[in-house]
Amino acid sequence: MFANILHLIAYSLLSLFLIIVVLRFLLQIVRADFYNPVSQAIVKITMPLLKPLRKVIPGLLGIDMASVVLILLVQLFASAILCLITGLTGLIALPHILLAWGFAGALTIISNIFFWCMIISIIGSFIAPMSHHPLLTLANQIINPLTAPIRKVIPPLGGVIDISPIIILLGLQVVDMLIIRFAMFLSVNPQVVLGYWS
C-alpha cells in the first residue's frame, strides 16, 4: 500500500516536471513568444538545470541540445526512481533499456502535448475565437508548425471549415501506435515504458 502511494506521488511529480522540460524544448523549436506569462513560468522552472548544461553542451543546427539532454536525463531519473519503488531494480542495470524508455517516453509526451494543444485550440476557436489568453495563444503557437503546412495544401473548405486538426489528430494517433510498437519491440510492458502518458 505504501509503495503504491509513493509510486503515485513520485510519478505525478516527475511526470509534471518532465512535461515542463519537454515544453521548454518545444517553445524553442516552434519559436514561441517567450514574453508569454506561461512561457516565462516554464523558463524559470527549467533554467536552474538548463543553465549549467548549456555551458558544456552546445546547440546544434539551431536546436538547444542541452534541452534534449535534460529531457533524457529527467526521463532516465524518473524511470530509475519508479523502478526502485516498484522493485524492478534489475532494470536499472540495463542503461540501454532505460535510454530507450527515455526516448519513447519523450516522443509520447511530445505527441500528447501536440494533442492537447490541438484540443485547446479547437475549443478556444469555438468559445473564444478572438481571445488572447496566454494559454490559448501558446497552444496555437505550438501547433502552428503542424497546421500551417496542411492549410497551404488543403485550405479551409468554403473558407470556414478547417480540416487540418482532423489530419493532425489522426497523425498523432499513428505516432502513438508506432511508439507502442517500439515499446513492444523491447519486449516490455508498453504501459510501463510510456508511463501511462497516453
JSON list of C-alpha atoms in Angstrom, two decimals:
[
{"chain": "A", "resi": 1, "resn": "MET", "atom": "CA", "xyz": [0.00, 0.00, 0.00]},
{"chain": "A", "resi": 2, "resn": "PHE", "atom": "CA", "xyz": [2.78, 2.42, 0.97]},
{"chain": "A", "resi": 3, "resn": "ALA", "atom": "CA", "xyz": [4.69, 1.55, -2.21]},
{"chain": "A", "resi": 4, "resn": "ASN", "atom": "CA", "xyz": [1.61, 2.34, -4.32]},
{"chain": "A", "resi": 5, "resn": "ILE", "atom": "CA", "xyz": [1.16, 5.72, -2.64]},
{"chain": "A", "resi": 6, "resn": "LEU", "atom": "CA", "xyz": [4.84, 6.52, -3.04]},
{"chain": "A", "resi": 7, "resn": "HIS", "atom": "CA", "xyz": [4.71, 5.45, -6.68]},
{"chain": "A", "resi": 8, "resn": "LEU", "atom": "CA", "xyz": [1.70, 7.70, -7.32]},
{"chain": "A", "resi": 9, "resn": "ILE", "atom": "CA", "xyz": [3.33, 10.73, -5.70]},
{"chain": "A", "resi": 10, "resn": "ALA", "atom": "CA", "xyz": [6.70, 10.20, -7.40]},
{"chain": "A", "resi": 11, "resn": "TYR", "atom": "CA", "xyz": [5.10, 9.50, -10.77]},
{"chain": "A", "resi": 12, "resn": "SER", "atom": "CA", "xyz": [2.87, 12.59, -10.59]},
{"chain": "A", "resi": 13, "resn": "LEU", "atom": "CA", "xyz": [5.68, 14.98, -9.61]},
{"chain": "A", "resi": 14, "resn": "LEU", "atom": "CA", "xyz": [8.21, 13.56, -12.07]},
{"chain": "A", "resi": 15, "resn": "SER", "atom": "CA", "xyz": [5.63, 13.50, -14.87]},
{"chain": "A", "resi": 16, "resn": "LEU", "atom": "CA", "xyz": [4.73, 17.14, -14.30]},
{"chain": "A", "resi": 17, "resn": "PHE", "atom": "CA", "xyz": [8.35, 18.23, -14.31]},
{"chain": "A", "resi": 18, "resn": "LEU", "atom": "CA", "xyz": [9.10, 16.16, -17.41]},
{"chain": "A", "resi": 19, "resn": "ILE", "atom": "CA", "xyz": [6.19, 17.75, -19.26]},
{"chain": "A", "resi": 20, "resn": "ILE", "atom": "CA", "xyz": [7.53, 21.19, -18.32]},
{"chain": "A", "resi": 21, "resn": "VAL", "atom": "CA", "xyz": [11.02, 20.27, -19.59]},
{"chain": "A", "resi": 22, "resn": "VAL", "atom": "CA", "xyz": [9.61, 18.99, -22.89]},
{"chain": "A", "resi": 23, "resn": "LEU", "atom": "CA", "xyz": [7.53, 22.16, -23.22]},
{"chain": "A", "resi": 24, "resn": "ARG", "atom": "CA", "xyz": [10.71, 24.19, -22.74]},
{"chain": "A", "resi": 25, "resn": "PHE", "atom": "CA", "xyz": [12.27, 22.33, -25.67]},
{"chain": "A", "resi": 26, "resn": "LEU", "atom": "CA", "xyz": [9.17, 22.80, -27.85]},
{"chain": "A", "resi": 27, "resn": "LEU", "atom": "CA", "xyz": [8.99, 26.54, -27.10]},
{"chain": "A", "resi": 28, "resn": "GLN", "atom": "CA", "xyz": [12.41, 26.96, -28.66]},
{"chain": "A", "resi": 29, "resn": "ILE", "atom": "CA", "xyz": [11.63, 24.69, -31.63]},
{"chain": "A", "resi": 30, "resn": "VAL", "atom": "CA", "xyz": [8.39, 26.48, -32.57]},
{"chain": "A", "resi": 31, "resn": "ARG", "atom": "CA", "xyz": [9.85, 29.90, -31.70]},
{"chain": "A", "resi": 32, "resn": "ALA", "atom": "CA", "xyz": [7.06, 30.68, -29.28]},
{"chain": "A", "resi": 33, "resn": "ASP", "atom": "CA", "xyz": [6.64, 34.05, -27.62]},
{"chain": "A", "resi": 34, "resn": "PHE", "atom": "CA", "xyz": [8.87, 33.96, -24.54]},
{"chain": "A", "resi": 35, "resn": "TYR", "atom": "CA", "xyz": [7.14, 37.06, -23.16]},
{"chain": "A", "resi": 36, "resn": "ASN", "atom": "CA", "xyz": [4.00, 34.96, -22.72]},
{"chain": "A", "resi": 37, "resn": "PRO", "atom": "CA", "xyz": [3.41, 34.51, -18.95]},
{"chain": "A", "resi": 38, "resn": "VAL", "atom": "CA", "xyz": [3.11, 30.73, -19.39]},
{"chain": "A", "resi": 39, "resn": "SER", "atom": "CA", "xyz": [6.39, 30.62, -21.32]},
{"chain": "A", "resi": 40, "resn": "GLN", "atom": "CA", "xyz": [8.12, 32.70, -18.67]},
{"chain": "A", "resi": 41, "resn": "ALA", "atom": "CA", "xyz": [6.97, 30.32, -15.92]},
{"chain": "A", "resi": 42, "resn": "ILE", "atom": "CA", "xyz": [8.33, 27.33, -17.89]},
{"chain": "A", "resi": 43, "resn": "VAL", "atom": "CA", "xyz": [11.66, 29.10, -18.45]},
{"chain": "A", "resi": 44, "resn": "LYS", "atom": "CA", "xyz": [12.02, 29.97, -14.75]},
{"chain": "A", "resi": 45, "resn": "ILE", "atom": "CA", "xyz": [11.34, 26.39, -13.66]},
{"chain": "A", "resi": 46, "resn": "THR", "atom": "CA", "xyz": [13.78, 24.80, -16.11]},
{"chain": "A", "resi": 47, "resn": "MET", "atom": "CA", "xyz": [16.58, 27.39, -16.12]},
{"chain": "A", "resi": 48, "resn": "PRO", "atom": "CA", "xyz": [18.38, 26.13, -12.95]},
{"chain": "A", "resi": 49, "resn": "LEU", "atom": "CA", "xyz": [19.06, 22.80, -14.68]},
{"chain": "A", "resi": 50, "resn": "LEU", "atom": "CA", "xyz": [19.46, 24.07, -18.23]},
{"chain": "A", "resi": 51, "resn": "LYS", "atom": "CA", "xyz": [21.96, 26.83, -17.46]},
{"chain": "A", "resi": 52, "resn": "PRO", "atom": "CA", "xyz": [24.81, 24.55, -16.33]},
{"chain": "A", "resi": 53, "resn": "LEU", "atom": "CA", "xyz": [24.11, 22.06, -19.13]},
{"chain": "A", "resi": 54, "resn": "ARG", "atom": "CA", "xyz": [24.40, 24.79, -21.75]},
{"chain": "A", "resi": 55, "resn": "LYS", "atom": "CA", "xyz": [27.91, 25.55, -20.56]},
{"chain": "A", "resi": 56, "resn": "VAL", "atom": "CA", "xyz": [29.09, 22.10, -21.68]},
{"chain": "A", "resi": 57, "resn": "ILE", "atom": "CA", "xyz": [26.55, 21.16, -24.38]},
{"chain": "A", "resi": 58, "resn": "PRO", "atom": "CA", "xyz": [26.47, 23.46, -27.42]},
{"chain": "A", "resi": 59, "resn": "GLY", "atom": "CA", "xyz": [23.49, 23.92, -29.68]},
{"chain": "A", "resi": 60, "resn": "LEU", "atom": "CA", "xyz": [23.27, 22.06, -32.99]},
{"chain": "A", "resi": 61, "resn": "LEU", "atom": "CA", "xyz": [21.61, 23.42, -36.13]},
{"chain": "A", "resi": 62, "resn": "GLY", "atom": "CA", "xyz": [19.54, 25.84, -34.09]},
{"chain": "A", "resi": 63, "resn": "ILE", "atom": "CA", "xyz": [18.41, 23.11, -31.68]},
{"chain": "A", "resi": 64, "resn": "ASP", "atom": "CA", "xyz": [19.00, 23.55, -27.97]},
{"chain": "A", "resi": 65, "resn": "MET", "atom": "CA", "xyz": [20.77, 20.24, -27.37]},
{"chain": "A", "resi": 66, "resn": "ALA", "atom": "CA", "xyz": [21.01, 20.99, -23.64]},
{"chain": "A", "resi": 67, "resn": "SER", "atom": "CA", "xyz": [17.21, 20.74, -23.52]},
{"chain": "A", "resi": 68, "resn": "VAL", "atom": "CA", "xyz": [17.31, 17.40, -25.35]},
{"chain": "A", "resi": 69, "resn": "VAL", "atom": "CA", "xyz": [19.88, 16.04, -22.90]},
{"chain": "A", "resi": 70, "resn": "LEU", "atom": "CA", "xyz": [17.86, 17.34, -19.96]},
{"chain": "A", "resi": 71, "resn": "ILE", "atom": "CA", "xyz": [14.73, 15.58, -21.25]},
{"chain": "A", "resi": 72, "resn": "LEU", "atom": "CA", "xyz": [16.58, 12.26, -21.47]},
{"chain": "A", "resi": 73, "resn": "LEU", "atom": "CA", "xyz": [18.24, 12.74, -18.08]},
{"chain": "A", "resi": 74, "resn": "VAL", "atom": "CA", "xyz": [14.94, 13.52, -16.36]},
{"chain": "A", "resi": 75, "resn": "GLN", "atom": "CA", "xyz": [13.28, 10.57, -18.10]},
{"chain": "A", "resi": 76, "resn": "LEU", "atom": "CA", "xyz": [16.12, 8.27, -17.06]},
{"chain": "A", "resi": 77, "resn": "PHE", "atom": "CA", "xyz": [15.98, 9.53, -13.49]},
{"chain": "A", "resi": 78, "resn": "ALA", "atom": "CA", "xyz": [12.19, 9.10, -13.40]},
{"chain": "A", "resi": 79, "resn": "SER", "atom": "CA", "xyz": [12.43, 5.57, -14.80]},
{"chain": "A", "resi": 80, "resn": "ALA", "atom": "CA", "xyz": [15.11, 4.62, -12.29]},
{"chain": "A", "resi": 81, "resn": "ILE", "atom": "CA", "xyz": [13.14, 6.03, -9.34]},
{"chain": "A", "resi": 82, "resn": "LEU", "atom": "CA", "xyz": [9.94, 4.27, -10.39]},
{"chain": "A", "resi": 83, "resn": "CYS", "atom": "CA", "xyz": [11.84, 1.02, -10.91]},
{"chain": "A", "resi": 84, "resn": "LEU", "atom": "CA", "xyz": [13.23, 1.28, -7.37]},
{"chain": "A", "resi": 85, "resn": "ILE", "atom": "CA", "xyz": [9.78, 1.93, -5.93]},
{"chain": "A", "resi": 86, "resn": "THR", "atom": "CA", "xyz": [8.15, -0.95, -7.82]},
{"chain": "A", "resi": 87, "resn": "GLY", "atom": "CA", "xyz": [11.01, -3.34, -7.07]},
{"chain": "A", "resi": 88, "resn": "LEU", "atom": "CA", "xyz": [12.24, -3.65, -10.67]},
{"chain": "A", "resi": 89, "resn": "THR", "atom": "CA", "xyz": [15.79, -2.87, -9.60]},
{"chain": "A", "resi": 90, "resn": "GLY", "atom": "CA", "xyz": [17.28, -5.23, -12.17]},
{"chain": "A", "resi": 91, "resn": "LEU", "atom": "CA", "xyz": [16.25, -2.88, -14.97]},
{"chain": "A", "resi": 92, "resn": "ILE", "atom": "CA", "xyz": [18.47, -0.12, -13.59]},
{"chain": "A", "resi": 93, "resn": "ALA", "atom": "CA", "xyz": [21.47, -2.24, -14.56]},
{"chain": "A", "resi": 94, "resn": "LEU", "atom": "CA", "xyz": [20.31, -2.09, -18.19]},
{"chain": "A", "resi": 95, "resn": "PRO", "atom": "CA", "xyz": [21.06, 1.50, -19.23]},
{"chain": "A", "resi": 96, "resn": "HIS", "atom": "CA", "xyz": [20.29, 0.83, -22.89]},
{"chain": "A", "resi": 97, "resn": "ILE", "atom": "CA", "xyz": [16.74, -0.19, -21.93]},
{"chain": "A", "resi": 98, "resn": "LEU", "atom": "CA", "xyz": [16.32, 2.89, -19.74]},
{"chain": "A", "resi": 99, "resn": "LEU", "atom": "CA", "xyz": [17.63, 5.06, -22.59]},
{"chain": "A", "resi": 100, "resn": "ALA", "atom": "CA", "xyz": [15.10, 3.50, -24.93]},
{"chain": "A", "resi": 101, "resn": "TRP", "atom": "CA", "xyz": [12.42, 4.20, -22.33]},
{"chain": "A", "resi": 102, "resn": "GLY", "atom": "CA", "xyz": [13.58, 7.80, -22.18]},
{"chain": "A", "resi": 103, "resn": "PHE", "atom": "CA", "xyz": [13.39, 8.16, -25.95]},
{"chain": "A", "resi": 104, "resn": "ALA", "atom": "CA", "xyz": [9.96, 6.50, -26.20]},
{"chain": "A", "resi": 105, "resn": "GLY", "atom": "CA", "xyz": [8.65, 8.46, -23.22]},
{"chain": "A", "resi": 106, "resn": "ALA", "atom": "CA", "xyz": [9.85, 11.78, -24.62]},
{"chain": "A", "resi": 107, "resn": "LEU", "atom": "CA", "xyz": [8.24, 11.12, -28.00]},
{"chain": "A", "resi": 108, "resn": "THR", "atom": "CA", "xyz": [4.99, 10.18, -26.30]},
{"chain": "A", "resi": 109, "resn": "ILE", "atom": "CA", "xyz": [4.98, 13.35, -24.22]},
{"chain": "A", "resi": 110, "resn": "ILE", "atom": "CA", "xyz": [5.61, 15.49, -27.31]},
{"chain": "A", "resi": 111, "resn": "SER", "atom": "CA", "xyz": [2.78, 13.73, -29.13]},
{"chain": "A", "resi": 112, "resn": "ASN", "atom": "CA", "xyz": [0.42, 14.27, -26.19]},
{"chain": "A", "resi": 113, "resn": "ILE", "atom": "CA", "xyz": [1.40, 17.93, -25.84]},
{"chain": "A", "resi": 114, "resn": "PHE", "atom": "CA", "xyz": [0.54, 18.49, -29.51]},
{"chain": "A", "resi": 115, "resn": "PHE", "atom": "CA", "xyz": [-2.71, 16.57, -28.99]},
{"chain": "A", "resi": 116, "resn": "TRP", "atom": "CA", "xyz": [-3.86, 18.65, -26.02]},
{"chain": "A", "resi": 117, "resn": "CYS", "atom": "CA", "xyz": [-2.71, 21.91, -27.61]},
{"chain": "A", "resi": 118, "resn": "MET", "atom": "CA", "xyz": [-4.82, 20.98, -30.61]},
{"chain": "A", "resi": 119, "resn": "ILE", "atom": "CA", "xyz": [-7.83, 20.28, -28.37]},
{"chain": "A", "resi": 120, "resn": "ILE", "atom": "CA", "xyz": [-7.33, 23.60, -26.55]},
{"chain": "A", "resi": 121, "resn": "SER", "atom": "CA", "xyz": [-7.09, 25.41, -29.88]},
{"chain": "A", "resi": 122, "resn": "ILE", "atom": "CA", "xyz": [-10.24, 23.76, -31.24]},
{"chain": "A", "resi": 123, "resn": "ILE", "atom": "CA", "xyz": [-12.27, 24.53, -28.13]},
{"chain": "A", "resi": 124, "resn": "GLY", "atom": "CA", "xyz": [-10.90, 28.07, -27.99]},
{"chain": "A", "resi": 125, "resn": "SER", "atom": "CA", "xyz": [-11.85, 28.69, -31.64]},
{"chain": "A", "resi": 126, "resn": "PHE", "atom": "CA", "xyz": [-15.46, 27.85, -30.79]},
{"chain": "A", "resi": 127, "resn": "ILE", "atom": "CA", "xyz": [-15.96, 29.56, -27.43]},
{"chain": "A", "resi": 128, "resn": "ALA", "atom": "CA", "xyz": [-13.48, 32.46, -27.67]},
{"chain": "A", "resi": 129, "resn": "PRO", "atom": "CA", "xyz": [-12.26, 32.88, -31.27]},
{"chain": "A", "resi": 130, "resn": "MET", "atom": "CA", "xyz": [-10.80, 36.35, -30.63]},
{"chain": "A", "resi": 131, "resn": "SER", "atom": "CA", "xyz": [-9.29, 35.55, -27.24]},
{"chain": "A", "resi": 132, "resn": "HIS", "atom": "CA", "xyz": [-5.70, 36.44, -26.44]},
{"chain": "A", "resi": 133, "resn": "HIS", "atom": "CA", "xyz": [-5.49, 34.32, -23.31]},
{"chain": "A", "resi": 134, "resn": "PRO", "atom": "CA", "xyz": [-1.82, 33.32, -22.72]},
{"chain": "A", "resi": 135, "resn": "LEU", "atom": "CA", "xyz": [-2.57, 29.58, -22.63]},
{"chain": "A", "resi": 136, "resn": "LEU", "atom": "CA", "xyz": [-4.63, 29.66, -25.84]},
{"chain": "A", "resi": 137, "resn": "THR", "atom": "CA", "xyz": [-2.02, 31.82, -27.57]},
{"chain": "A", "resi": 138, "resn": "LEU", "atom": "CA", "xyz": [0.77, 29.44, -26.56]},
{"chain": "A", "resi": 139, "resn": "ALA", "atom": "CA", "xyz": [-1.24, 26.38, -27.68]},
{"chain": "A", "resi": 140, "resn": "ASN", "atom": "CA", "xyz": [-1.77, 27.94, -31.10]},
{"chain": "A", "resi": 141, "resn": "GLN", "atom": "CA", "xyz": [1.94, 28.79, -31.40]},
{"chain": "A", "resi": 142, "resn": "ILE", "atom": "CA", "xyz": [2.92, 25.21, -30.57]},
{"chain": "A", "resi": 143, "resn": "ILE", "atom": "CA", "xyz": [0.62, 23.60, -33.15]},
{"chain": "A", "resi": 144, "resn": "ASN", "atom": "CA", "xyz": [1.19, 26.21, -35.86]},
{"chain": "A", "resi": 145, "resn": "PRO", "atom": "CA", "xyz": [4.20, 24.36, -37.39]},
{"chain": "A", "resi": 146, "resn": "LEU", "atom": "CA", "xyz": [1.85, 21.40, -37.92]},
{"chain": "A", "resi": 147, "resn": "THR", "atom": "CA", "xyz": [-1.27, 23.23, -39.08]},
{"chain": "A", "resi": 148, "resn": "ALA", "atom": "CA", "xyz": [0.34, 25.83, -41.37]},
{"chain": "A", "resi": 149, "resn": "PRO", "atom": "CA", "xyz": [1.75, 23.38, -43.99]},
{"chain": "A", "resi": 150, "resn": "ILE", "atom": "CA", "xyz": [-1.51, 21.42, -44.09]},
{"chain": "A", "resi": 151, "resn": "ARG", "atom": "CA", "xyz": [-3.58, 24.59, -44.54]},
{"chain": "A", "resi": 152, "resn": "LYS", "atom": "CA", "xyz": [-1.40, 25.56, -47.50]},
{"chain": "A", "resi": 153, "resn": "VAL", "atom": "CA", "xyz": [-2.16, 22.24, -49.21]},
{"chain": "A", "resi": 154, "resn": "ILE", "atom": "CA", "xyz": [-5.76, 21.90, -48.01]},
{"chain": "A", "resi": 155, "resn": "PRO", "atom": "CA", "xyz": [-7.23, 25.34, -47.27]},
{"chain": "A", "resi": 156, "resn": "PRO", "atom": "CA", "xyz": [-10.35, 25.63, -45.10]},
{"chain": "A", "resi": 157, "resn": "LEU", "atom": "CA", "xyz": [-13.37, 24.32, -47.00]},
{"chain": "A", "resi": 158, "resn": "GLY", "atom": "CA", "xyz": [-15.54, 27.23, -48.04]},
{"chain": "A", "resi": 159, "resn": "GLY", "atom": "CA", "xyz": [-13.13, 29.43, -46.16]},
{"chain": "A", "resi": 160, "resn": "VAL", "atom": "CA", "xyz": [-14.71, 28.28, -42.89]},
{"chain": "A", "resi": 161, "resn": "ILE", "atom": "CA", "xyz": [-14.29, 24.54, -42.21]},
{"chain": "A", "resi": 162, "resn": "ASP", "atom": "CA", "xyz": [-10.68, 23.75, -41.30]},
{"chain": "A", "resi": 163, "resn": "ILE", "atom": "CA", "xyz": [-9.92, 20.03, -41.55]},
{"chain": "A", "resi": 164, "resn": "SER", "atom": "CA", "xyz": [-6.22, 20.34, -40.60]},
{"chain": "A", "resi": 165, "resn": "PRO", "atom": "CA", "xyz": [-6.98, 19.46, -36.93]},
{"chain": "A", "resi": 166, "resn": "ILE", "atom": "CA", "xyz": [-8.56, 16.17, -38.04]},
{"chain": "A", "resi": 167, "resn": "ILE", "atom": "CA", "xyz": [-5.49, 15.28, -40.12]},
{"chain": "A", "resi": 168, "resn": "ILE", "atom": "CA", "xyz": [-3.13, 16.19, -37.29]},
{"chain": "A", "resi": 169, "resn": "LEU", "atom": "CA", "xyz": [-5.09, 14.25, -34.66]},
{"chain": "A", "resi": 170, "resn": "LEU", "atom": "CA", "xyz": [-5.05, 11.17, -36.91]},
{"chain": "A", "resi": 171, "resn": "GLY", "atom": "CA", "xyz": [-1.33, 11.62, -37.48]},
{"chain": "A", "resi": 172, "resn": "LEU", "atom": "CA", "xyz": [-0.70, 11.82, -33.74]},
{"chain": "A", "resi": 173, "resn": "GLN", "atom": "CA", "xyz": [-2.63, 8.58, -33.25]},
{"chain": "A", "resi": 174, "resn": "VAL", "atom": "CA", "xyz": [-0.35, 6.91, -35.80]},
{"chain": "A", "resi": 175, "resn": "VAL", "atom": "CA", "xyz": [2.70, 8.25, -33.96]},
{"chain": "A", "resi": 176, "resn": "ASP", "atom": "CA", "xyz": [1.39, 6.83, -30.67]},
{"chain": "A", "resi": 177, "resn": "MET", "atom": "CA", "xyz": [0.85, 3.44, -32.32]},
{"chain": "A", "resi": 178, "resn": "LEU", "atom": "CA", "xyz": [4.43, 3.44, -33.64]},
{"chain": "A", "resi": 179, "resn": "ILE", "atom": "CA", "xyz": [5.79, 4.30, -30.19]},
{"chain": "A", "resi": 180, "resn": "ILE", "atom": "CA", "xyz": [3.83, 1.45, -28.63]},
{"chain": "A", "resi": 181, "resn": "ARG", "atom": "CA", "xyz": [5.23, -0.89, -31.31]},
{"chain": "A", "resi": 182, "resn": "PHE", "atom": "CA", "xyz": [8.70, 0.31, -30.38]},
{"chain": "A", "resi": 183, "resn": "ALA", "atom": "CA", "xyz": [7.99, -0.45, -26.73]},
{"chain": "A", "resi": 184, "resn": "MET", "atom": "CA", "xyz": [6.72, -3.91, -27.62]},
{"chain": "A", "resi": 185, "resn": "PHE", "atom": "CA", "xyz": [9.86, -4.47, -29.66]},
{"chain": "A", "resi": 186, "resn": "LEU", "atom": "CA", "xyz": [11.78, -4.07, -26.42]},
{"chain": "A", "resi": 187, "resn": "SER", "atom": "CA", "xyz": [9.72, -6.96, -25.03]},
{"chain": "A", "resi": 188, "resn": "VAL", "atom": "CA", "xyz": [8.50, -4.95, -22.08]},
{"chain": "A", "resi": 189, "resn": "ASN", "atom": "CA", "xyz": [5.11, -3.76, -20.91]},
{"chain": "A", "resi": 190, "resn": "PRO", "atom": "CA", "xyz": [4.24, -0.69, -23.04]},
{"chain": "A", "resi": 191, "resn": "GLN", "atom": "CA", "xyz": [2.34, 0.90, -20.16]},
{"chain": "A", "resi": 192, "resn": "VAL", "atom": "CA", "xyz": [5.50, 0.83, -18.05]},
{"chain": "A", "resi": 193, "resn": "VAL", "atom": "CA", "xyz": [7.63, 2.27, -20.83]},
{"chain": "A", "resi": 194, "resn": "LEU", "atom": "CA", "xyz": [5.24, 5.05, -21.69]},
{"chain": "A", "resi": 195, "resn": "GLY", "atom": "CA", "xyz": [4.37, 5.78, -18.07]},
{"chain": "A", "resi": 196, "resn": "TYR", "atom": "CA", "xyz": [0.65, 5.98, -18.84]},
{"chain": "A", "resi": 197, "resn": "TRP", "atom": "CA", "xyz": [1.17, 9.16, -20.85]},
{"chain": "A", "resi": 198, "resn": "SER", "atom": "CA", "xyz": [-1.47, 8.32, -23.40]}
]
